[in-house]
Amino acid sequence: METHIPERISEFVNNGEFDCEMIYVESEHSAISAALGASATGVRSYTATASQGLALMHEILHVVSGMRLPVVMNVANRALSAPINIWNDHQDSMSARDTGWIQLYVESAQEALDTTIMAFRIAEDHKVMLPVMVCLDGFTLSHVYEPVDIPDQKSVDHFLPRFAPIFKLDTKKPVTMGPIGYPDSFMDFKKQQQDAFAEALQAIKKANAEFRSELGRSYGDGLVEPYLLEDAKYVFVGLGTICGTARVVIDRMRNEGKKVGMMKLKSFRPFPEDAIIAALKKADAVAVFDKAVSFGQKGPVFSEMESAFCNQARKPVIHSFIAGLGGRDITLGHIEDAFKKIIKERQPSVEWLL
Amino acid sequence: MINALPERELFAPGHSACAGCGAPIVARIVLKIGGPETIVCNATGCMEVFTTPHPRTSWKVPWIHAAFENAAAVASGVDRALKKLGTRDRTNLVILGGDGGTFDIGFGALSGMLERGHKATYVCYDNEAYMNTGIQRSGATPKYANTTTTPAGRSVHGKTEFTKQLPFIVAAHGAYTATANVAFPQDLADKLKKSFAFNGPSYIQVFSPCPTGWRHPTDQSIEIAKLAFKTNVYPLYEIENGILKINRKPTQATPIEEYLMRQGRFKHLTKEEIADLQQHVNADWERLLKLEESGLRIF
């Protein structure tokens, strides 16, 4: 399990500051299974994990989403073995992208907190009923300290009313959950899951907008967050904390008169294709930074960016940068060099920042 | 004796278990004793498949299935959620799994649930192999049994290992532990009652014939289950507060051959192999008698 989050929650619980049942399970497989059981019984359920722990959960991630249980989980993104490595990249959650979970990536500790609160609203929306993974960069966010504004209980309670499940394990109204689906029904369940992701696009935007009006903060439209994008010809695309580094580079290059900007991808699942196409309508070239690889293919975000634009009449030249695997540093220089490359080169390229 | 069980049926007929299957007998008795205030967490296996072909169900109580190896972990979440909702005290929480899901693949989750002390009754219907996936050997499969992964071949004669002694491993966690047998419904009912009254984890392992996997006529399941008792192949005992008690003893043990020769899975056994099994059964039985006689708190 991701260590710092449950450690702090345990302190809150044991000091009587947080009215919650903690289950100290023997494995991540059982952690997600216990969260599944608790959610099905009708209580709000949460867990946190990272790296190998998420990989160990993999089987049950599919079951939670298939059973339409709105579990929320923080993933402190870290590399997957082998070689064993404890540092940050996105290989863990990218390898879980097809498990039917909503995936939201965050840039700061504040955004991690705010997005986790929003995640319950999104997950529990009766039109959605999907689990949400809030992905925050391991170490860069999970093991550093930065000031965070914690909204007061009353405001959060107003934003996030009591959990109202559609079905639950209740002896007064028995239901059968998790039956066998034969070929005559299985595919219909899967189509409903896919349709729920279309609803999730709206629910994410709505949660983000209402968070802004009630609690005063928001992150783009909840799906993508632009930075100096209005007139940008050359655009950085990334997920998570790397976007903070990109902001510094963009500020510097803007001072030099370069038309550079950023599109931070916050929602990876659902993949907000329309929002991305709209955000990049004026871009000439895009540098996509992936902290993961689909081995034998390309960077997962890059592939999906290509896919989003493949039928567009006007499309930017999309370049791929594989960077930061297993905690390798991504410096200001790397991002500046990437901008220089996409300004100069007219053909799409793939580069590993080794 | 079965007439002494509650009449109310919460396990509906019309399911698709094979004729002669022991598992639905287990489910039926569990719900007769558990009553309507019962929640069932089911591991993947025959029981889950034959009772819930969507949109039909045999369960008149809340029932959940998630995966093969995690029923005990799912139940851990249900237990704590009930506590949070304030309905824990009036609810009987049952976990149902086959021997594959219990002895082997679900062993870690079972141990975790027991160690954390969740108030739940784990009922393992033990048909001594992975029957749902096609009769593969499990940790509960007896030595020499012919399964699809331990075929009686020319050089290897069925399974080469004895059964894992799971009840003792479970009892070492401090759980109320018992064995039972579908041929003795009242004994199973008594043990279920004890487990529901126990303020902690319980484990009941029920001998449950599988005509399809064991290859015996479907009308002989109960007969064979009785023979498992009479031969001391499957003794009926419980470990309560760490003290072992044998609940019922055959007046005179029947030779094991009578039990073995009724089942296709043992048809290939040589005289030496039968003698090996007989010796093992005798040694286990002697050990149980001594443990009981000692009155020692073993765990």
Tab-separated table of N, CA, C and O in Angstrom, chain B residues 128-211:
chain	number	residue	atom	x	y	z
B	128	GLU	N	-13.180	-31.682	-2.570
B	128	GLU	CA	-11.845	-32.264	-2.720
B	128	GLU	C	-11.205	-32.105	-4.099
B	128	GLU	O	-10.366	-32.917	-4.488
B	129	ALA	N	-11.585	-31.055	-4.812
B	129	ALA	CA	-10.888	-30.699	-6.057
B	129	ALA	C	-11.526	-29.438	-6.631
B	129	ALA	O	-12.586	-29.008	-6.167
B	130	TYR	N	-10.882	-28.833	-7.619
B	130	TYR	CA	-11.461	-27.705	-8.355
B	130	TYR	C	-12.463	-28.289	-9.344
B	130	TYR	O	-12.136	-28.574	-10.492
B	131	MET	N	-13.708	-28.454	-8.883
B	131	MET	CA	-14.705	-29.120	-9.712
B	131	MET	C	-15.247	-28.215	-10.810
B	131	MET	O	-15.462	-28.640	-11.939
B	132	ASN	N	-15.457	-26.928	-10.476
B	132	ASN	CA	-16.088	-26.015	-11.422
B	132	ASN	C	-15.243	-25.826	-12.679
B	132	ASN	O	-15.761	-25.667	-13.777
B	133	THR	N	-13.933	-25.848	-12.510
B	133	THR	CA	-13.048	-25.623	-13.654
B	133	THR	C	-12.713	-26.921	-14.368
B	133	THR	O	-11.985	-26.918	-15.360
B	134	GLY	N	-13.181	-28.057	-13.833
B	134	GLY	CA	-12.980	-29.313	-14.545
B	134	GLY	C	-12.163	-30.351	-13.806
B	134	GLY	O	-11.337	-31.045	-14.395
B	135	ILE	N	-12.408	-30.447	-12.479
B	135	ILE	CA	-11.851	-31.544	-11.667
B	135	ILE	C	-10.317	-31.542	-11.647
B	135	ILE	O	-9.675	-32.554	-11.937
B	136	GLN	N	-9.722	-30.368	-11.325
B	136	GLN	CA	-8.279	-30.329	-11.126
B	136	GLN	C	-7.950	-30.524	-9.646
B	136	GLN	O	-8.757	-30.190	-8.786
B	137	ARG	N	-6.765	-31.016	-9.358
B	137	ARG	CA	-6.392	-31.285	-7.968
B	137	ARG	C	-6.308	-29.990	-7.161
B	137	ARG	O	-5.956	-28.928	-7.676
B	138	SER	N	-6.650	-30.065	-5.890
B	138	SER	CA	-6.466	-28.938	-4.976
B	138	SER	C	-5.707	-29.442	-3.758
B	138	SER	O	-5.389	-30.639	-3.666
B	139	GLY	N	-5.442	-28.541	-2.822
B	139	GLY	CA	-4.793	-28.936	-1.570
B	139	GLY	C	-5.671	-29.851	-0.740
B	139	GLY	O	-5.204	-30.464	0.225
B	140	ALA	N	-6.958	-29.929	-1.098
B	140	ALA	CA	-7.881	-30.788	-0.358
B	140	ALA	C	-8.040	-32.158	-1.016
B	140	ALA	O	-8.688	-33.045	-0.460
B	141	THR	N	-7.488	-32.341	-2.191
B	141	THR	CA	-7.632	-33.628	-2.895
B	141	THR	C	-6.873	-34.719	-2.144
B	141	THR	O	-5.718	-34.518	-1.763
B	142	PRO	N	-7.512	-35.888	-1.920
B	142	PRO	CA	-6.817	-36.959	-1.209
B	142	PRO	C	-5.706	-37.591	-2.055
B	142	PRO	O	-5.739	-37.523	-3.285
B	143	LYS	N	-4.759	-38.189	-1.361
B	143	LYS	CA	-3.668	-38.876	-2.045
B	143	LYS	C	-4.231	-39.981	-2.951
B	143	LYS	O	-5.216	-40.624	-2.599
B	144	TYR	N	-3.623	-40.165	-4.086
B	144	TYR	CA	-3.940	-41.173	-5.108
B	144	TYR	C	-5.199	-40.863	-5.920
B	144	TYR	O	-5.506	-41.561	-6.877
B	145	ALA	N	-5.945	-39.800	-5.554
B	145	ALA	CA	-7.182	-39.529	-6.303
B	145	ALA	C	-6.852	-39.176	-7.750
B	145	ALA	O	-5.886	-38.469	-8.032
B	146	ASN	N	-7.674	-39.678	-8.637
B	146	ASN	CA	-7.556	-39.406	-10.057
B	146	ASN	C	-8.293	-38.093	-10.349
B	146	ASN	O	-9.505	-38.003	-10.174
B	147	THR	N	-7.558	-37.061	-10.737
B	147	THR	CA	-8.186	-35.815	-11.191
B	147	THR	C	-7.624	-35.512	-12.571
B	147	THR	O	-6.729	-36.212	-13.042
B	148	THR	N	-8.120	-34.440	-13.193
B	148	THR	CA	-7.653	-34.152	-14.559
B	148	THR	C	-6.200	-33.674	-14.574
B	148	THR	O	-5.539	-33.737	-15.602
B	149	THR	N	-5.704	-33.176	-13.428
B	149	THR	CA	-4.288	-32.775	-13.375
B	149	THR	C	-3.434	-33.781	-12.600
B	149	THR	O	-2.219	-33.635	-12.532
B	150	THR	N	-4.088	-34.769	-11.998
B	150	THR	CA	-3.345	-35.875	-11.371
B	150	THR	C	-3.910	-37.185	-11.907
B	150	THR	O	-4.440	-38.009	-11.155
B	151	PRO	N	-3.827	-37.379	-13.230
B	151	PRO	CA	-4.433	-38.584	-13.788
B	151	PRO	C	-3.712	-39.842	-13.294
B	151	PRO	O	-2.521	-39.795	-12.984
B	152	ALA	N	-4.479	-40.930	-13.203
B	152	ALA	CA	-3.871	-42.204	-12.835
B	152	ALA	C	-3.138	-42.727	-14.060
B	152	ALA	O	-3.704	-43.430	-14.892
B	153	GLY	N	-1.870	-42.362	-14.179
B	153	GLY	CA	-1.084	-42.751	-15.350
B	153	GLY	C	-0.306	-44.023	-15.094
B	153	GLY	O	-0.422	-44.637	-14.029
B	154	ARG	N	0.510	-44.379	-16.089
B	154	ARG	CA	1.287	-45.622	-15.941
B	154	ARG	C	2.422	-45.450	-14.932
B	154	ARG	O	2.758	-46.362	-14.206
B	155	SER	N	3.022	-44.236	-14.880
B	155	SER	CA	4.123	-44.071	-13.929
B	155	SER	C	3.728	-43.319	-12.662
B	155	SER	O	4.313	-43.530	-11.610
B	156	VAL	N	2.743	-42.424	-12.758
B	156	VAL	CA	2.258	-41.742	-11.542
B	156	VAL	C	0.778	-42.065	-11.367
B	156	VAL	O	-0.028	-41.866	-12.270
B	157	HIS	N	0.446	-42.585	-10.180
B	157	HIS	CA	-0.884	-43.126	-9.914
B	157	HIS	C	-1.772	-42.129	-9.186
B	157	HIS	O	-2.094	-42.311	-8.021
B	158	GLY	N	-2.137	-41.035	-9.844
B	158	GLY	CA	-2.996	-40.051	-9.184
B	158	GLY	C	-2.196	-39.068	-8.354
B	158	GLY	O	-0.986	-38.910	-8.547
B	159	LYS	N	-2.879	-38.387	-7.422
B	159	LYS	CA	-2.211	-37.347	-6.619
B	159	LYS	C	-1.138	-37.969	-5.733
B	159	LYS	O	-1.319	-39.064	-5.207
B	160	THR	N	-0.052	-37.259	-5.545
B	160	THR	CA	1.072	-37.833	-4.802
B	160	THR	C	1.171	-37.313	-3.366
B	160	THR	O	2.034	-37.727	-2.615
B	161	GLU	N	0.292	-36.363	-2.981
B	161	GLU	CA	0.382	-35.786	-1.634
B	161	GLU	C	-0.903	-36.034	-0.851
B	161	GLU	O	-1.985	-36.146	-1.422
B	162	PHE	N	-0.756	-36.054	0.484
B	162	PHE	CA	-1.934	-36.128	1.347
B	162	PHE	C	-2.609	-34.754	1.425
B	162	PHE	O	-2.038	-33.738	1.033
B	163	THR	N	-3.838	-34.740	1.953
B	163	THR	CA	-4.620	-33.507	2.071
B	163	THR	C	-3.993	-32.528	3.062
B	163	THR	O	-3.494	-32.932	4.102
B	164	LYS	N	-4.074	-31.250	2.713
B	164	LYS	CA	-3.635	-30.190	3.638
B	164	LYS	C	-4.545	-30.188	4.868
B	164	LYS	O	-5.772	-30.257	4.730
B	165	GLN	N	-3.963	-30.109	6.039
B	165	GLN	CA	-4.749	-30.146	7.286
B	165	GLN	C	-5.274	-28.746	7.612
B	165	GLN	O	-4.860	-28.112	8.599
B	166	LEU	N	-6.178	-28.256	6.774
B	166	LEU	CA	-6.600	-26.862	6.908
B	166	LEU	C	-7.301	-26.538	8.234
B	166	LEU	O	-7.050	-25.485	8.807
B	167	PRO	N	-8.199	-27.411	8.754
B	167	PRO	CA	-8.874	-27.023	10.001
B	167	PRO	C	-7.890	-26.671	11.129
B	167	PRO	O	-8.141	-25.749	11.895
B	168	PHE	N	-6.769	-27.367	11.201
B	168	PHE	CA	-5.807	-27.071	12.262
B	168	PHE	C	-5.101	-25.736	12.018
B	168	PHE	O	-4.815	-25.000	12.957
B	169	ILE	N	-4.841	-25.444	10.745
B	169	ILE	CA	-4.212	-24.150	10.419
B	169	ILE	C	-5.175	-23.020	10.784
B	169	ILE	O	-4.788	-22.005	11.342
B	170	VAL	N	-6.464	-23.224	10.462
B	170	VAL	CA	-7.479	-22.215	10.782
B	170	VAL	C	-7.597	-22.064	12.296
B	170	VAL	O	-7.613	-20.943	12.827
B	171	ALA	N	-7.651	-23.187	12.993
B	171	ALA	CA	-7.820	-23.146	14.456
B	171	ALA	C	-6.660	-22.406	15.109
B	171	ALA	O	-6.836	-21.751	16.147
B	172	ALA	N	-5.475	-22.492	14.505
B	172	ALA	CA	-4.306	-21.802	15.067
B	172	ALA	C	-4.470	-20.282	15.027
B	172	ALA	O	-3.746	-19.562	15.699
B	173	HIS	N	-5.440	-19.788	14.240
B	173	HIS	CA	-5.729	-18.347	14.224
B	173	HIS	C	-6.643	-17.948	15.392
B	173	HIS	O	-6.956	-16.778	15.552
B	174	GLY	N	-7.148	-18.944	16.127
B	174	GLY	CA	-8.067	-18.648	17.225
B	174	GLY	C	-9.526	-18.683	16.821
B	174	GLY	O	-10.404	-18.245	17.568
B	175	ALA	N	-9.809	-19.218	15.635
B	175	ALA	CA	-11.196	-19.265	15.150
B	175	ALA	C	-11.928	-20.470	15.728
B	175	ALA	O	-11.308	-21.495	16.047
B	176	TYR	N	-13.260	-20.361	15.844
B	176	TYR	CA	-14.075	-21.548	16.113
B	176	TYR	C	-14.018	-22.382	14.838
B	176	TYR	O	-14.350	-21.907	13.746
B	177	THR	N	-13.577	-23.629	14.965
B	177	THR	CA	-13.311	-24.453	13.789
B	177	THR	C	-14.055	-25.776	13.900
B	177	THR	O	-14.047	-26.390	14.977
B	178	ALA	N	-14.675	-26.208	12.805
B	178	ALA	CA	-15.385	-27.481	12.847
B	178	ALA	C	-15.373	-28.150	11.481
B	178	ALA	O	-15.287	-27.479	10.453
B	179	THR	N	-15.451	-29.464	11.496
B	179	THR	CA	-15.726	-30.191	10.269
B	179	THR	C	-17.178	-30.652	10.332
B	179	THR	O	-17.747	-30.793	11.423
B	180	ALA	N	-17.763	-30.865	9.179
B	180	ALA	CA	-19.155	-31.331	9.125
B	180	ALA	C	-19.310	-32.162	7.859
B	180	ALA	O	-18.347	-32.350	7.099
B	181	ASN	N	-20.529	-32.645	7.639
B	181	ASN	CA	-20.748	-33.588	6.554
B	181	ASN	C	-22.208	-33.458	6.118
B	181	ASN	O	-23.103	-33.403	6.973
B	182	VAL	N	-22.443	-33.400	4.808
B	182	VAL	CA	-23.827	-33.218	4.333
B	182	VAL	C	-24.743	-34.366	4.766
B	182	VAL	O	-25.963	-34.209	4.793
B	183	ALA	N	-24.169	-35.510	5.125
B	183	ALA	CA	-24.995	-36.631	5.583
B	183	ALA	C	-25.448	-36.444	7.037
B	183	ALA	O	-26.240	-37.238	7.537
B	184	PHE	N	-24.945	-35.417	7.714
B	184	PHE	CA	-25.301	-35.174	9.121
B	184	PHE	C	-25.781	-33.733	9.285
B	184	PHE	O	-25.085	-32.885	9.847
B	185	PRO	N	-26.993	-33.448	8.763
B	185	PRO	CA	-27.470	-32.052	8.735
B	185	PRO	C	-27.620	-31.429	10.122
B	185	PRO	O	-27.349	-30.251	10.283
B	186	GLN	N	-28.051	-32.219	11.102
B	186	GLN	CA	-28.254	-31.627	12.427
B	186	GLN	C	-26.927	-31.198	13.049
B	186	GLN	O	-26.831	-30.145	13.690
B	187	ASP	N	-25.899	-32.021	12.829
B	187	ASP	CA	-24.566	-31.681	13.331
B	187	ASP	C	-24.080	-30.377	12.681
B	187	ASP	O	-23.558	-29.484	13.360
B	188	LEU	N	-24.302	-30.246	11.369
B	188	LEU	CA	-23.921	-29.006	10.670
B	188	LEU	C	-24.715	-27.828	11.224
B	188	LEU	O	-24.156	-26.753	11.483
B	189	ALA	N	-26.021	-28.050	11.452
B	189	ALA	CA	-26.873	-26.972	11.977
B	189	ALA	C	-26.377	-26.520	13.355
B	189	ALA	O	-26.291	-25.321	13.632
B	190	ASP	N	-26.026	-27.486	14.214
B	190	ASP	CA	-25.542	-27.138	15.565
B	190	ASP	C	-24.273	-26.296	15.474
B	190	ASP	O	-24.082	-25.337	16.231
B	191	LYS	N	-23.392	-26.677	14.557
B	191	LYS	CA	-22.115	-25.967	14.419
B	191	LYS	C	-22.329	-24.564	13.845
B	191	LYS	O	-21.652	-23.612	14.236
B	192	LEU	N	-23.285	-24.456	12.923
B	192	LEU	CA	-23.603	-23.130	12.382
B	192	LEU	C	-24.132	-22.218	13.490
B	192	LEU	O	-23.750	-21.058	13.590
B	193	LYS	N	-24.997	-22.788	14.343
B	193	LYS	CA	-25.549	-21.992	15.450
B	193	LYS	C	-24.435	-21.502	16.351
B	193	LYS	O	-24.418	-20.344	16.770
B	194	LYS	N	-23.500	-22.390	16.666
B	194	LYS	CA	-22.362	-22.005	17.508
B	194	LYS	C	-21.564	-20.896	16.847
B	194	LYS	O	-21.138	-19.944	17.498
B	195	SER	N	-21.340	-21.041	15.551
B	195	SER	CA	-20.510	-20.055	14.852
B	195	SER	C	-21.194	-18.695	14.833
B	195	SER	O	-20.547	-17.673	15.014
B	196	PHE	N	-22.521	-18.673	14.641
B	196	PHE	CA	-23.222	-17.383	14.600
B	196	PHE	C	-23.213	-16.716	15.973
B	196	PHE	O	-23.252	-15.492	16.091
B	197	ALA	N	-23.161	-17.540	17.021
B	197	ALA	CA	-23.152	-16.983	18.374
B	197	ALA	C	-21.747	-16.537	18.794
B	197	ALA	O	-21.588	-15.777	19.745
B	198	PHE	N	-20.737	-17.025	18.083
B	198	PHE	CA	-19.349	-16.739	18.465
B	198	PHE	C	-18.961	-15.326	18.022
B	198	PHE	O	-19.184	-14.940	16.876
B	199	ASN	N	-18.386	-14.574	18.939
B	199	ASN	CA	-18.027	-13.190	18.621
B	199	ASN	C	-16.630	-13.111	17.993
B	199	ASN	O	-15.709	-12.529	18.557
B	200	GLY	N	-16.511	-13.741	16.848
B	200	GLY	CA	-15.217	-13.761	16.161
B	200	GLY	C	-15.330	-14.598	14.915
B	200	GLY	O	-16.433	-14.963	14.502
B	201	PRO	N	-14.222	-14.933	14.294
B	201	PRO	CA	-14.277	-15.707	13.058
B	201	PRO	C	-14.529	-17.194	13.299
B	201	PRO	O	-14.069	-17.746	14.296
B	202	SER	N	-15.269	-17.817	12.397
B	202	SER	CA	-15.544	-19.250	12.476
B	202	SER	C	-15.249	-19.891	11.129
B	202	SER	O	-15.338	-19.233	10.089
B	203	TYR	N	-14.955	-21.167	11.194
B	203	TYR	CA	-14.681	-21.910	9.959
B	203	TYR	C	-15.321	-23.282	10.067
B	203	TYR	O	-15.051	-24.027	11.009
B	204	ILE	N	-16.195	-23.606	9.117
B	204	ILE	CA	-16.829	-24.926	9.091
B	204	ILE	C	-16.551	-25.557	7.730
B	204	ILE	O	-16.895	-24.993	6.693
B	205	GLN	N	-15.913	-26.695	7.766
B	205	GLN	CA	-15.511	-27.383	6.533
B	205	GLN	C	-16.399	-28.601	6.340
B	205	GLN	O	-16.377	-29.524	7.143
B	206	VAL	N	-17.222	-28.538	5.286
B	206	VAL	CA	-18.283	-29.531	5.126
B	206	VAL	C	-17.950	-30.505	3.994
B	206	VAL	O	-17.769	-30.094	2.839
B	207	PHE	N	-17.905	-31.775	4.338
B	207	PHE	CA	-17.688	-32.828	3.343
B	207	PHE	C	-18.873	-32.861	2.389
B	207	PHE	O	-20.021	-33.028	2.809
B	208	SER	N	-18.599	-32.687	1.097
B	208	SER	CA	-19.673	-32.459	0.139
B	208	SER	C	-19.400	-33.217	-1.165
B	208	SER	O	-18.624	-32.778	-2.004
B	209	PRO	N	-20.020	-34.390	-1.327
B	209	PRO	CA	-19.719	-35.225	-2.499
B	209	PRO	C	-20.017	-34.548	-3.836
B	209	PRO	O	-20.926	-33.725	-3.943
B	210	CYS	N	-19.254	-34.928	-4.828
B	210	CYS	CA	-19.403	-34.422	-6.200
B	210	CYS	C	-19.417	-35.623	-7.137
B	210	CYS	O	-18.367	-36.131	-7.524
B	211	PRO	N	-20.616	-36.109	-7.499
B	211	PRO	CA	-20.688	-37.300	-8.357
B	211	PRO	C	-19.947	-37.125	-9.685
B	211	PRO	O	-19.358	-38.079	-10.197
